[in-house]
């Protein structure tokens, strides 16, 4: 594998997303390293990005304080808070000034499994293990150690430290076992087959199960 370069991520998210499969996100948080092989991703475009407006994107209505990182230099990580609980990690893609990101939905821990498990433990239960460690975007963010808002915008190309953490994206060979389909849990039309913008490694046990978002099944029935 090699360190990802800015040029690897200059394409629109829909183009870059499948190339991220098999890549690794390597983080060091509080002197503890965890490596995650990326097995599932989702592409999101922003206002004015690409040929088709993306109604499922945080940046669909334009630039805000929350989504500002999505409009910046490719290779930074957009770390946002989901449901007020989970820090989720996105790789910013596309030319600077055009909003876009690829959500890292699932991964396999290739280094630092004990540290990853300890980050999922609570006072009432032991930490997760095996395929479930980083199965889903909230779990992926949790075991990476990256947190909203302090690590939002961290640069995964240069590896420059931010708030006690570093992040590096390592690039692998393009995979041929890539499958695509609708995004998971995205509401309405944006969560239908009209947006097959979710990509995953076929047969990988860490890939998260599919579920319709609010109103997406009904919207799909109209399309069918």
PDB file of C-alpha atoms in Angstrom:
ATOM      1  CA  UNK A   1       0.000   0.000   0.000  1.00  0.00           C
ATOM      2  CA  UNK A   2       1.037   3.625  -0.393  1.00  0.00           C
ATOM      3  CA  UNK A   3       0.049   6.904   1.223  1.00  0.00           C
ATOM      4  CA  UNK A   4      -2.914   8.477  -0.545  1.00  0.00           C
ATOM      5  CA  UNK A   5      -2.161  11.634  -2.456  1.00  0.00           C
ATOM      6  CA  UNK A   6      -4.344  14.689  -2.923  1.00  0.00           C
ATOM      7  CA  UNK A   7      -4.689  13.810  -6.614  1.00  0.00           C
ATOM      8  CA  UNK A   8      -6.245  10.422  -5.745  1.00  0.00           C
ATOM      9  CA  UNK A   9      -9.207  12.249  -4.242  1.00  0.00           C
ATOM     10  CA  UNK A  10      -9.791  15.051  -6.736  1.00  0.00           C
ATOM     11  CA  UNK A  11     -12.554  13.197  -8.597  1.00  0.00           C
ATOM     12  CA  UNK A  12     -16.178  13.585  -7.562  1.00  0.00           C
ATOM     13  CA  UNK A  13     -17.247  11.377  -4.630  1.00  0.00           C
ATOM     14  CA  UNK A  14     -19.233   9.064  -6.887  1.00  0.00           C
ATOM     15  CA  UNK A  15     -16.031   8.347  -8.827  1.00  0.00           C
ATOM     16  CA  UNK A  16     -13.708   8.065  -5.828  1.00  0.00           C
ATOM     17  CA  UNK A  17     -15.982   6.008  -3.557  1.00  0.00           C
ATOM     18  CA  UNK A  18     -15.362   2.541  -5.074  1.00  0.00           C
ATOM     19  CA  UNK A  19     -11.598   3.194  -5.128  1.00  0.00           C
ATOM     20  CA  UNK A  20     -11.634   3.654  -1.356  1.00  0.00           C
ATOM     21  CA  UNK A  21     -12.657   0.032  -0.860  1.00  0.00           C
ATOM     22  CA  UNK A  22      -9.644  -1.894   0.398  1.00  0.00           C
ATOM     23  CA  UNK A  23      -7.838   1.302   1.377  1.00  0.00           C
ATOM     24  CA  UNK A  24      -6.872   1.779   5.032  1.00  0.00           C
ATOM     25  CA  UNK A  25      -7.574   4.598   7.443  1.00  0.00           C
ATOM     26  CA  UNK A  26      -4.824   4.625  10.041  1.00  0.00           C
ATOM     27  CA  UNK A  27      -5.364   6.775  13.103  1.00  0.00           C
ATOM     28  CA  UNK A  28      -3.315   7.522  16.176  1.00  0.00           C
ATOM     29  CA  UNK A  29      -5.383   9.028  18.995  1.00  0.00           C
ATOM     30  CA  UNK A  30      -3.886   9.583  22.434  1.00  0.00           C
ATOM     31  CA  UNK A  31      -0.778   7.626  21.318  1.00  0.00           C
ATOM     32  CA  UNK A  32      -2.869   4.560  20.343  1.00  0.00           C
ATOM     33  CA  UNK A  33      -2.899   3.343  16.729  1.00  0.00           C
ATOM     34  CA  UNK A  34      -5.810   1.610  14.993  1.00  0.00           C
ATOM     35  CA  UNK A  35      -5.916   0.609  11.325  1.00  0.00           C
ATOM     36  CA  UNK A  36      -9.193   0.057   9.477  1.00  0.00           C
ATOM     37  CA  UNK A  37      -9.485  -1.579   6.053  1.00  0.00           C
ATOM     38  CA  UNK A  38     -12.435   0.106   4.381  1.00  0.00           C
ATOM     39  CA  UNK A  39     -15.117  -2.352   3.223  1.00  0.00           C
ATOM     40  CA  UNK A  40     -18.216  -0.194   2.678  1.00  0.00           C
ATOM     41  CA  UNK A  41     -18.719   3.437   1.632  1.00  0.00           C
ATOM     42  CA  UNK A  42     -21.396   5.867   0.444  1.00  0.00           C
ATOM     43  CA  UNK A  43     -20.924   8.843  -1.879  1.00  0.00           C
ATOM     44  CA  UNK A  44     -22.531  12.219  -1.195  1.00  0.00           C
ATOM     45  CA  UNK A  45     -22.455  15.285  -3.430  1.00  0.00           C
ATOM     46  CA  UNK A  46     -23.252  18.852  -2.408  1.00  0.00           C
ATOM     47  CA  UNK A  47     -25.114  21.720  -3.950  1.00  0.00           C
ATOM     48  CA  UNK A  48     -23.860  22.224  -7.508  1.00  0.00           C
ATOM     49  CA  UNK A  49     -21.661  19.115  -7.486  1.00  0.00           C
ATOM     50  CA  UNK A  50     -22.115  16.638 -10.333  1.00  0.00           C
ATOM     51  CA  UNK A  51     -24.909  16.329 -12.876  1.00  0.00           C
ATOM     52  CA  UNK A  52     -27.616  15.107 -10.466  1.00  0.00           C
ATOM     53  CA  UNK A  53     -28.654  17.023  -7.326  1.00  0.00           C
ATOM     54  CA  UNK A  54     -28.210  14.856  -4.223  1.00  0.00           C
ATOM     55  CA  UNK A  55     -31.171  15.343  -1.841  1.00  0.00           C
ATOM     56  CA  UNK A  56     -29.500  13.103   0.762  1.00  0.00           C
ATOM     57  CA  UNK A  57     -26.405  15.239   1.298  1.00  0.00           C
ATOM     58  CA  UNK A  58     -25.645  17.480   4.265  1.00  0.00           C
ATOM     59  CA  UNK A  59     -24.476  20.052   1.700  1.00  0.00           C
ATOM     60  CA  UNK A  60     -27.569  19.933  -0.535  1.00  0.00           C
ATOM     61  CA  UNK A  61     -28.670  23.425   0.533  1.00  0.00           C
ATOM     62  CA  UNK A  62     -25.245  25.052   0.342  1.00  0.00           C
ATOM     63  CA  UNK A  63     -22.350  25.846   2.618  1.00  0.00           C
ATOM     64  CA  UNK A  64     -22.950  26.048   6.379  1.00  0.00           C
ATOM     65  CA  UNK A  65     -20.853  25.976   9.530  1.00  0.00           C
ATOM     66  CA  UNK A  66     -21.702  22.288   9.944  1.00  0.00           C
ATOM     67  CA  UNK A  67     -20.708  21.116   6.460  1.00  0.00           C
ATOM     68  CA  UNK A  68     -17.880  23.578   5.789  1.00  0.00           C
ATOM     69  CA  UNK A  69     -15.230  20.843   5.655  1.00  0.00           C
ATOM     70  CA  UNK A  70     -17.061  19.187   2.734  1.00  0.00           C
ATOM     71  CA  UNK A  71     -16.299  22.233   0.575  1.00  0.00           C
ATOM     72  CA  UNK A  72     -12.591  22.247   1.320  1.00  0.00           C
ATOM     73  CA  UNK A  73      -9.449  20.556   0.106  1.00  0.00           C
ATOM     74  CA  UNK A  74      -9.766  16.865  -0.815  1.00  0.00           C
ATOM     75  CA  UNK A  75      -8.178  14.454   1.620  1.00  0.00           C
ATOM     76  CA  UNK A  76      -9.407  16.111   4.778  1.00  0.00           C
ATOM     77  CA  UNK A  77     -11.933  14.222   6.902  1.00  0.00           C
ATOM     78  CA  UNK A  78     -15.421  15.543   7.516  1.00  0.00           C
ATOM     79  CA  UNK A  79     -16.310  14.264  10.984  1.00  0.00           C
ATOM     80  CA  UNK A  80     -19.927  14.930  11.913  1.00  0.00           C
ATOM     81  CA  UNK A  81     -22.261  13.959  14.720  1.00  0.00           C
ATOM     82  CA  UNK A  82     -25.114  11.567  13.880  1.00  0.00           C
ATOM     83  CA  UNK A  83     -28.243  11.481  16.059  1.00  0.00           C
ATOM     84  CA  UNK A  84     -26.383  13.528  18.637  1.00  0.00           C
ATOM     85  CA  UNK A  85     -24.302  10.483  19.595  1.00  0.00           C
ATOM     86  CA  UNK A  86     -22.083   8.963  16.901  1.00  0.00           C
ATOM     87  CA  UNK A  87     -19.072  10.598  15.259  1.00  0.00           C
ATOM     88  CA  UNK A  88     -19.043   9.534  11.604  1.00  0.00           C
ATOM     89  CA  UNK A  89     -16.054   9.870   9.272  1.00  0.00           C
ATOM     90  CA  UNK A  90     -16.113  11.019   5.638  1.00  0.00           C
ATOM     91  CA  UNK A  91     -13.265  11.504   3.180  1.00  0.00           C
ATOM     92  CA  UNK A  92     -13.629  14.846   1.400  1.00  0.00           C
ATOM     93  CA  UNK A  93     -13.404  14.401  -2.382  1.00  0.00           C
ATOM     94  CA  UNK A  94     -13.637  16.596  -5.466  1.00  0.00           C
ATOM     95  CA  UNK A  95     -12.101  19.929  -6.400  1.00  0.00           C
ATOM     96  CA  UNK A  96     -11.847  22.447  -3.583  1.00  0.00           C
ATOM     97  CA  UNK A  97     -14.955  24.611  -3.572  1.00  0.00           C
ATOM     98  CA  UNK A  98     -17.273  21.786  -4.692  1.00  0.00           C
ATOM     99  CA  UNK A  99     -18.872  19.981  -1.772  1.00  0.00           C
ATOM    100  CA  UNK A 100     -18.471  16.236  -1.583  1.00  0.00           C
ATOM    101  CA  UNK A 101     -17.614  13.418   0.731  1.00  0.00           C
ATOM    102  CA  UNK A 102     -17.490   9.645   0.987  1.00  0.00           C
ATOM    103  CA  UNK A 103     -18.924   8.226   4.187  1.00  0.00           C
ATOM    104  CA  UNK A 104     -16.838   5.373   5.602  1.00  0.00           C
ATOM    105  CA  UNK A 105     -19.657   2.997   6.505  1.00  0.00           C
ATOM    106  CA  UNK A 106     -17.771  -0.116   7.612  1.00  0.00           C
ATOM    107  CA  UNK A 107     -14.336  -1.610   7.963  1.00  0.00           C
ATOM    108  CA  UNK A 108     -12.214  -4.444   9.258  1.00  0.00           C
ATOM    109  CA  UNK A 109      -9.675  -3.741  12.000  1.00  0.00           C
ATOM    110  CA  UNK A 110      -6.250  -4.839  10.742  1.00  0.00           C
ATOM    111  CA  UNK A 111      -4.187  -3.420  13.615  1.00  0.00           C
ATOM    112  CA  UNK A 112      -5.037  -2.384  17.151  1.00  0.00           C
ATOM    113  CA  UNK A 113      -8.008  -4.696  17.719  1.00  0.00           C
ATOM    114  CA  UNK A 114      -7.662  -4.536  21.513  1.00  0.00           C
ATOM    115  CA  UNK A 115      -7.657  -0.746  21.471  1.00  0.00           C
ATOM    116  CA  UNK A 116     -10.595  -0.726  19.055  1.00  0.00           C
ATOM    117  CA  UNK A 117     -12.569  -3.075  21.306  1.00  0.00           C
ATOM    118  CA  UNK A 118     -11.810  -0.983  24.395  1.00  0.00           C
ATOM    119  CA  UNK A 119     -13.293   2.069  22.671  1.00  0.00           C
ATOM    120  CA  UNK A 120     -16.588   0.196  22.297  1.00  0.00           C
ATOM    121  CA  UNK A 121     -16.732  -1.031  25.895  1.00  0.00           C
ATOM    122  CA  UNK A 122     -18.986   0.547  28.511  1.00  0.00           C
ATOM    123  CA  UNK A 123     -19.460   0.154  32.224  1.00  0.00           C
ATOM    124  CA  UNK A 124     -22.184  -2.402  31.591  1.00  0.00           C
ATOM    125  CA  UNK A 125     -20.833  -4.491  28.690  1.00  0.00           C
ATOM    126  CA  UNK A 126     -17.606  -5.713  27.169  1.00  0.00           C
ATOM    127  CA  UNK A 127     -16.328  -4.264  23.911  1.00  0.00           C
ATOM    128  CA  UNK A 128     -17.371  -5.630  20.545  1.00  0.00           C
ATOM    129  CA  UNK A 129     -15.179  -8.023  18.588  1.00  0.00           C
ATOM    130  CA  UNK A 130     -14.687  -9.566  15.157  1.00  0.00           C
ATOM    131  CA  UNK A 131     -16.815  -8.406  12.261  1.00  0.00           C
ATOM    132  CA  UNK A 132     -18.926  -6.150  14.489  1.00  0.00           C
ATOM    133  CA  UNK A 133     -16.107  -3.895  15.670  1.00  0.00           C
ATOM    134  CA  UNK A 134     -16.522  -1.348  12.874  1.00  0.00           C
ATOM    135  CA  UNK A 135     -19.702  -2.576  11.171  1.00  0.00           C
ATOM    136  CA  UNK A 136     -21.663   0.608  10.523  1.00  0.00           C
ATOM    137  CA  UNK A 137     -20.572   4.259  10.322  1.00  0.00           C
ATOM    138  CA  UNK A 138     -21.063   5.038  14.004  1.00  0.00           C
ATOM    139  CA  UNK A 139     -18.982   2.037  15.053  1.00  0.00           C
ATOM    140  CA  UNK A 140     -16.351   2.858  12.417  1.00  0.00           C
ATOM    141  CA  UNK A 141     -16.008   6.360  13.807  1.00  0.00           C
ATOM    142  CA  UNK A 142     -15.934   5.075  17.371  1.00  0.00           C
ATOM    143  CA  UNK A 143     -13.091   2.622  16.887  1.00  0.00           C
ATOM    144  CA  UNK A 144     -11.106   5.112  14.772  1.00  0.00           C
ATOM    145  CA  UNK A 145     -10.997   7.367  17.826  1.00  0.00           C
ATOM    146  CA  UNK A 146     -11.864  10.466  15.784  1.00  0.00           C
ATOM    147  CA  UNK A 147     -14.452  12.702  17.398  1.00  0.00           C
ATOM    148  CA  UNK A 148     -16.731  15.542  16.386  1.00  0.00           C
ATOM    149  CA  UNK A 149     -16.084  18.437  16.573  1.00  0.00           C
ATOM    150  CA  UNK A 150     -12.416  18.389  17.616  1.00  0.00           C
ATOM    151  CA  UNK A 151     -11.163  16.220  14.744  1.00  0.00           C
ATOM    152  CA  UNK A 152     -13.385  17.599  11.983  1.00  0.00           C
ATOM    153  CA  UNK A 153     -11.119  18.721   9.144  1.00  0.00           C
ATOM    154  CA  UNK A 154      -8.104  16.567  10.081  1.00  0.00           C
ATOM    155  CA  UNK A 155      -5.840  16.025   7.053  1.00  0.00           C
ATOM    156  CA  UNK A 156      -5.494  12.350   6.098  1.00  0.00           C
ATOM    157  CA  UNK A 157      -3.034  13.108   3.289  1.00  0.00           C
ATOM    158  CA  UNK A 158      -0.330  14.994   5.205  1.00  0.00           C
ATOM    159  CA  UNK A 159      -1.056  13.283   8.532  1.00  0.00           C
ATOM    160  CA  UNK A 160      -0.706  16.619  10.321  1.00  0.00           C
ATOM    161  CA  UNK A 161      -1.746  16.305  13.988  1.00  0.00           C
ATOM    162  CA  UNK A 162      -5.003  17.829  15.195  1.00  0.00           C
ATOM    163  CA  UNK A 163      -6.304  17.797  18.768  1.00  0.00           C
ATOM    164  CA  UNK A 164      -4.086  14.908  19.866  1.00  0.00           C
ATOM    165  CA  UNK A 165      -4.750  12.777  16.789  1.00  0.00           C
ATOM    166  CA  UNK A 166      -3.309  11.949  13.391  1.00  0.00           C
ATOM    167  CA  UNK A 167      -5.047  10.283  10.461  1.00  0.00           C
ATOM    168  CA  UNK A 168      -3.506   8.758   7.350  1.00  0.00           C
ATOM    169  CA  UNK A 169      -5.230   7.289   4.327  1.00  0.00           C
ATOM    170  CA  UNK A 170      -3.348   4.440   2.675  1.00  0.00           C
ATOM    171  CA  UNK A 171      -4.205   3.506  -0.897  1.00  0.00           C
ATOM    172  CA  UNK A 172      -4.461  -0.037  -2.238  1.00  0.00           C
ATOM    173  CA  UNK A 173      -5.036  -1.616  -5.637  1.00  0.00           C
ATOM    174  CA  UNK A 174      -8.427  -1.159  -7.284  1.00  0.00           C
ATOM    175  CA  UNK A 175     -10.759  -4.043  -6.465  1.00  0.00           C
ATOM    176  CA  UNK A 176     -12.894  -5.998  -8.906  1.00  0.00           C
ATOM    177  CA  UNK A 177     -15.307  -7.427  -6.299  1.00  0.00           C
ATOM    178  CA  UNK A 178     -17.261  -4.188  -5.813  1.00  0.00           C
ATOM    179  CA  UNK A 179     -21.070  -4.131  -5.532  1.00  0.00           C
ATOM    180  CA  UNK A 180     -23.307  -1.064  -5.522  1.00  0.00           C
ATOM    181  CA  UNK A 181     -26.839  -0.276  -4.417  1.00  0.00           C
ATOM    182  CA  UNK A 182     -28.991   2.314  -2.623  1.00  0.00           C
ATOM    183  CA  UNK A 183     -27.643   4.045   0.449  1.00  0.00           C
ATOM    184  CA  UNK A 184     -28.564   2.724   3.890  1.00  0.00           C
ATOM    185  CA  UNK A 185     -31.166   4.492   6.006  1.00  0.00           C
ATOM    186  CA  UNK A 186     -31.388   7.575   3.768  1.00  0.00           C
ATOM    187  CA  UNK A 187     -34.872   9.063   3.719  1.00  0.00           C
ATOM    188  CA  UNK A 188     -37.171   9.373   0.729  1.00  0.00           C
ATOM    189  CA  UNK A 189     -36.095   9.511  -2.909  1.00  0.00           C
ATOM    190  CA  UNK A 190     -32.425   9.918  -1.933  1.00  0.00           C
ATOM    191  CA  UNK A 191     -32.509   6.433  -0.401  1.00  0.00           C
ATOM    192  CA  UNK A 192     -33.857   4.615  -3.475  1.00  0.00           C
ATOM    193  CA  UNK A 193     -32.309   2.809  -6.412  1.00  0.00           C
ATOM    194  CA  UNK A 194     -32.190   6.191  -8.161  1.00  0.00           C
ATOM    195  CA  UNK A 195     -29.043   6.738  -6.078  1.00  0.00           C
ATOM    196  CA  UNK A 196     -27.021   3.487  -6.142  1.00  0.00           C
ATOM    197  CA  UNK A 197     -24.238   5.400  -4.418  1.00  0.00           C
ATOM    198  CA  UNK A 198     -23.371   2.817  -1.788  1.00  0.00           C
ATOM    199  CA  UNK A 199     -20.403   0.576  -2.617  1.00  0.00           C
ATOM    200  CA  UNK A 200     -19.118  -2.448  -0.744  1.00  0.00           C
ATOM    201  CA  UNK A 201     -16.781  -5.422  -1.060  1.00  0.00           C
ATOM    202  CA  UNK A 202     -18.878  -8.367  -2.147  1.00  0.00           C
ATOM    203  CA  UNK A 203     -19.198 -11.020   0.557  1.00  0.00           C
ATOM    204  CA  UNK A 204     -17.176  -9.181   3.201  1.00  0.00           C
ATOM    205  CA  UNK A 205     -18.618 -10.027   6.642  1.00  0.00           C
ATOM    206  CA  UNK A 206     -18.034  -6.538   8.046  1.00  0.00           C
ATOM    207  CA  UNK A 207     -20.418  -4.878   5.578  1.00  0.00           C
ATOM    208  CA  UNK A 208     -23.501  -3.515   7.349  1.00  0.00           C
ATOM    209  CA  UNK A 209     -26.995  -4.837   6.592  1.00  0.00           C
ATOM    210  CA  UNK A 210     -29.271  -2.813   4.333  1.00  0.00           C
ATOM    211  CA  UNK A 211     -32.325  -1.038   5.677  1.00  0.00           C
ATOM    212  CA  UNK A 212     -34.660   1.474   4.065  1.00  0.00           C
ATOM    213  CA  UNK A 213     -34.705   5.027   5.327  1.00  0.00           C
ATOM    214  CA  UNK A 214     -37.900   6.812   6.311  1.00  0.00           C
ATOM    215  CA  UNK A 215     -40.196   6.862   3.281  1.00  0.00           C
ATOM    216  CA  UNK A 216     -37.572   5.349   0.956  1.00  0.00           C
ATOM    217  CA  UNK A 217     -39.388   2.053   0.417  1.00  0.00           C
ATOM    218  CA  UNK A 218     -42.531   3.943  -0.521  1.00  0.00           C
ATOM    219  CA  UNK A 219     -40.574   6.182  -2.892  1.00  0.00           C
ATOM    220  CA  UNK A 220     -38.996   3.091  -4.472  1.00  0.00           C
ATOM    221  CA  UNK A 221     -42.422   1.553  -5.004  1.00  0.00           C
ATOM    222  CA  UNK A 222     -43.430   4.626  -7.007  1.00  0.00           C
ATOM    223  CA  UNK A 223     -40.277   4.344  -9.126  1.00  0.00           C
ATOM    224  CA  UNK A 224     -40.953   0.647  -9.753  1.00  0.00           C
TER     225      UNK A 224
END
